[in-house]
Amino acid sequence: MVGMEKSPSSQVRFIPVHSTLYPWLVTIFVVTFLISNINATKGVQLGPLVTDGAFFLFPLAYIVGDVLSECYGFKSTRRAIYIGFAMALLAVVCFYIAIWLPAADFYEGQEAFAATLGLVPRIVLASLAGYLVGQLLNAWTLTAMKKRSGEKGLFSRLIASTVVGEFGDTLLFCAIAAPVIGIDTTSGFINYVVVGFVWKTLIEVVLLPITSTVIKLVKKREDYRAFDAA
């Protein structure tokens, strides 16, 4: 009837979700970092090579970081880095709260739970510092080079940003975390840094064709156009 109020259902409002790959890439980026934080607490020795349990995961975070930087610019990548940093802090706080809570009488895994998730504060500091500095260096280097060369030279800026970011990340992490995982000699420290840096960089270089392919697909899928996203 004329003059009657609209039904409540006609007044319901929602925020539309725009279709974009950005949140998916950020999710992969953040989850990879969270898992790496746990894996990195384990020292690993492969023959004469000394590294940590996250050595095979960190390259993935940098590959996704390259895709974000190349496709969405420094500001959007920096936002993803800060989200990862905040979620890592949240995870650490939650781990400590769960460890602190009294275990049930039937639960026999308290010591193992605490040993696995009770991240040593120094490891947490090393991981967060390395991640923040390394990823920001990686994103800044890539976008700065892109400003100079435009769309040309993709492989060059991917390699250069990887070298800068991985070196900063690895050096800072190892300098803080090495004593915690039992590396207490100069030769062991150098081995730890060199192996970590070379391995992570080499993996990213080997995977460059995949990284560039993903970048092309994302650019094709998204609204890739000229604007100041740096």
Coordinates of C-alpha atoms in Angstrom, one line a residue:
M1 CA 0.0 0.0 0.0
V2 CA 1.1 3.6 -0.7
G3 CA 2.7 5.2 2.4
M4 CA 3.6 1.9 4.0
E5 CA 7.2 1.6 5.3
K6 CA 9.5 -0.6 3.5
S7 CA 10.2 -4.1 4.9
P8 CA 13.3 -4.4 7.1
S9 CA 14.9 -6.7 4.5
S10 CA 14.8 -3.9 1.9
Q11 CA 16.9 -1.7 4.3
V12 CA 19.7 -4.1 5.0
R13 CA 23.0 -2.8 3.9
F14 CA 26.3 -4.6 3.1
I15 CA 29.7 -3.5 1.9
P16 CA 30.4 -4.8 -1.6
V17 CA 33.6 -6.9 -2.0
H18 CA 35.5 -6.0 -5.1
S19 CA 37.1 -8.8 -7.0
T20 CA 40.9 -8.6 -6.8
L21 CA 43.8 -10.9 -6.2
Y22 CA 45.4 -8.7 -3.7
P23 CA 43.9 -10.2 -0.5
W24 CA 44.7 -13.7 -1.7
L25 CA 48.4 -12.7 -2.2
V26 CA 48.5 -11.0 1.2
T27 CA 47.1 -14.1 2.8
I28 CA 49.7 -16.3 1.3
F29 CA 52.4 -13.8 2.2
V30 CA 51.3 -13.6 5.9
V31 CA 50.6 -17.3 6.4
T32 CA 54.0 -18.2 4.9
F33 CA 55.7 -15.9 7.4
L34 CA 53.8 -17.3 10.4
I35 CA 54.7 -20.9 9.5
S36 CA 58.3 -19.8 8.9
N37 CA 58.5 -18.3 12.4
I38 CA 57.8 -21.7 13.9
N39 CA 60.0 -23.7 11.6
A40 CA 62.9 -21.4 12.1
T41 CA 63.3 -22.4 15.8
K42 CA 64.7 -25.7 14.6
G43 CA 68.4 -25.8 13.7
V44 CA 69.0 -28.0 10.6
Q45 CA 72.2 -29.6 9.3
L46 CA 72.4 -31.0 5.8
G47 CA 75.8 -32.5 5.5
P48 CA 78.2 -29.6 6.1
L49 CA 75.5 -27.0 5.6
V50 CA 73.9 -25.4 8.7
T51 CA 70.6 -23.6 8.4
D52 CA 67.1 -23.6 10.0
G53 CA 63.8 -25.4 9.4
A54 CA 62.4 -22.4 7.5
F55 CA 65.0 -22.4 4.8
F56 CA 62.6 -23.8 2.2
L57 CA 59.7 -21.4 3.0
F58 CA 61.3 -18.0 3.1
P59 CA 61.9 -17.8 -0.7
L60 CA 58.1 -18.2 -1.2
A61 CA 57.5 -15.1 1.0
Y62 CA 59.9 -13.1 -1.1
I63 CA 58.4 -14.4 -4.4
V64 CA 55.0 -13.2 -3.3
G65 CA 56.5 -10.0 -2.1
D66 CA 58.0 -9.5 -5.6
V67 CA 54.6 -10.0 -7.1
L68 CA 53.0 -7.5 -4.7
S69 CA 55.7 -4.9 -5.3
E70 CA 55.7 -5.2 -9.1
C71 CA 51.9 -5.3 -9.5
Y72 CA 50.6 -3.1 -6.6
G73 CA 53.4 -0.7 -5.8
F74 CA 55.4 0.0 -2.6
K75 CA 52.5 1.4 -0.5
S76 CA 50.3 -1.6 -1.0
T77 CA 53.2 -4.0 -0.4
R78 CA 54.2 -2.1 2.7
R79 CA 50.7 -2.5 4.0
A80 CA 51.0 -6.3 3.5
I81 CA 54.3 -6.3 5.3
Y82 CA 52.8 -4.5 8.3
I83 CA 49.9 -6.8 8.4
G84 CA 52.3 -9.8 8.4
F85 CA 54.3 -8.1 11.2
A86 CA 51.1 -7.5 13.3
M87 CA 49.8 -11.1 12.8
A88 CA 53.2 -12.5 13.8
L89 CA 53.0 -10.5 17.0
L90 CA 49.5 -11.7 17.6
A91 CA 50.5 -15.3 17.1
V92 CA 53.4 -15.0 19.6
V93 CA 51.1 -13.5 22.2
C94 CA 48.5 -16.3 21.6
F95 CA 51.2 -19.0 21.9
Y96 CA 52.4 -17.7 25.2
I97 CA 48.9 -17.4 26.6
A98 CA 48.1 -21.0 25.5
I99 CA 51.4 -22.2 27.2
W100 CA 50.6 -20.3 30.3
L101 CA 47.1 -21.7 30.7
P102 CA 46.9 -24.7 33.0
A103 CA 47.0 -28.0 31.2
A104 CA 44.2 -30.5 31.7
D105 CA 44.9 -33.6 33.7
F106 CA 44.5 -35.8 30.6
Y107 CA 46.7 -33.6 28.4
E108 CA 50.2 -35.1 28.2
G109 CA 51.7 -32.8 25.6
Q110 CA 52.4 -29.6 27.6
E111 CA 56.2 -29.9 27.4
A112 CA 56.2 -30.6 23.7
F113 CA 53.7 -27.9 23.1
A114 CA 55.7 -25.3 25.0
A115 CA 59.0 -26.5 23.4
T116 CA 57.5 -26.1 19.9
L117 CA 55.5 -22.9 20.2
G118 CA 57.2 -21.2 23.1
L119 CA 59.3 -19.2 20.8
V120 CA 62.4 -17.8 22.4
P121 CA 62.1 -14.0 22.6
R122 CA 65.4 -13.6 20.8
I123 CA 64.2 -15.8 17.9
V124 CA 61.0 -13.7 17.7
L125 CA 63.0 -10.5 17.6
A126 CA 65.4 -11.9 15.0
S127 CA 62.5 -13.1 12.8
L128 CA 60.5 -10.0 13.0
A129 CA 63.4 -7.7 12.5
G130 CA 64.8 -9.7 9.6
Y131 CA 61.3 -9.9 8.0
L132 CA 60.5 -6.2 8.4
V133 CA 63.9 -4.9 7.1
G134 CA 64.3 -7.6 4.4
Q135 CA 60.8 -7.2 2.9
L136 CA 60.9 -3.4 3.0
L137 CA 64.3 -3.4 1.3
N138 CA 63.0 -5.9 -1.3
A139 CA 59.9 -3.9 -2.1
W140 CA 61.7 -0.5 -2.1
T141 CA 64.5 -1.7 -4.4
L142 CA 62.1 -3.3 -6.9
T143 CA 59.8 -0.3 -7.1
A144 CA 62.6 2.2 -7.2
M145 CA 64.2 0.4 -10.1
K146 CA 60.8 0.2 -11.8
K147 CA 60.4 4.0 -11.6
R148 CA 63.6 4.3 -13.6
S149 CA 63.1 1.6 -16.2
G150 CA 59.4 1.4 -16.5
E151 CA 58.0 -2.0 -17.6
K152 CA 61.4 -3.1 -19.1
G153 CA 64.0 -5.0 -17.1
L154 CA 61.7 -7.1 -15.0
F155 CA 64.2 -9.9 -14.4
S156 CA 66.9 -7.4 -13.4
R157 CA 64.9 -5.7 -10.7
L158 CA 63.6 -9.1 -9.5
I159 CA 67.1 -10.3 -9.0
A160 CA 68.5 -7.1 -7.6
S161 CA 65.6 -6.7 -5.1
T162 CA 66.0 -10.3 -4.0
V163 CA 69.8 -9.9 -3.4
V164 CA 69.3 -6.7 -1.4
G165 CA 66.2 -8.0 0.6
E166 CA 67.5 -11.5 1.3
F167 CA 70.9 -10.2 2.4
G168 CA 69.4 -7.7 4.8
D169 CA 67.0 -10.3 6.2
T170 CA 69.5 -13.2 6.5
L171 CA 72.3 -11.1 8.0
L172 CA 70.0 -9.5 10.6
F173 CA 68.2 -12.7 11.5
C174 CA 71.4 -14.7 11.8
A175 CA 73.2 -12.0 13.9
I176 CA 70.4 -12.1 16.5
A177 CA 69.3 -15.7 16.4
A178 CA 72.6 -17.7 15.9
P179 CA 73.5 -18.0 19.6
V180 CA 70.0 -19.2 20.4
I181 CA 70.1 -22.2 18.0
G182 CA 73.6 -23.2 19.1
I183 CA 75.8 -21.4 16.6
D184 CA 78.6 -19.9 18.7
T185 CA 81.7 -19.8 16.4
T186 CA 82.7 -17.2 13.8
S187 CA 83.0 -19.9 11.1
G188 CA 79.6 -21.4 12.0
F189 CA 78.0 -17.9 11.9
I190 CA 79.5 -17.2 8.4
N191 CA 78.4 -20.6 7.2
Y192 CA 74.9 -19.9 8.6
V193 CA 74.7 -16.5 6.8
V194 CA 76.2 -17.6 3.5
V195 CA 74.2 -20.8 3.3
G196 CA 70.9 -19.0 4.1
F197 CA 71.5 -16.1 1.8
V198 CA 72.8 -18.2 -1.2
W199 CA 70.1 -20.8 -0.8
K200 CA 67.2 -18.3 -0.6
T201 CA 68.6 -16.2 -3.4
L202 CA 69.3 -19.2 -5.6
I203 CA 65.8 -20.6 -5.2
E204 CA 64.3 -17.3 -6.1
V205 CA 66.5 -17.0 -9.2
V206 CA 65.6 -20.5 -10.3
L207 CA 61.9 -19.7 -9.8
L208 CA 62.1 -16.4 -11.7
P209 CA 60.2 -17.8 -14.7
I210 CA 57.4 -18.8 -12.4
T211 CA 57.5 -15.4 -10.6
S212 CA 57.4 -13.5 -13.9
T213 CA 54.5 -15.7 -15.2
V214 CA 52.5 -15.0 -12.1
I215 CA 53.2 -11.3 -12.4
K216 CA 52.0 -11.3 -16.0
L217 CA 48.8 -13.2 -15.0
V218 CA 48.1 -10.8 -12.1
K219 CA 48.6 -7.8 -14.3
K220 CA 46.3 -9.3 -16.9
R221 CA 43.6 -10.2 -14.4
E222 CA 43.7 -6.9 -12.4
D223 CA 43.2 -3.2 -13.4
Y224 CA 46.8 -2.6 -14.2
R225 CA 47.3 1.0 -15.2
A226 CA 49.5 4.0 -14.7
F227 CA 49.1 5.8 -11.3
D228 CA 51.3 6.6 -8.4
A229 CA 51.3 3.5 -6.2
A230 CA 54.8 4.0 -4.8

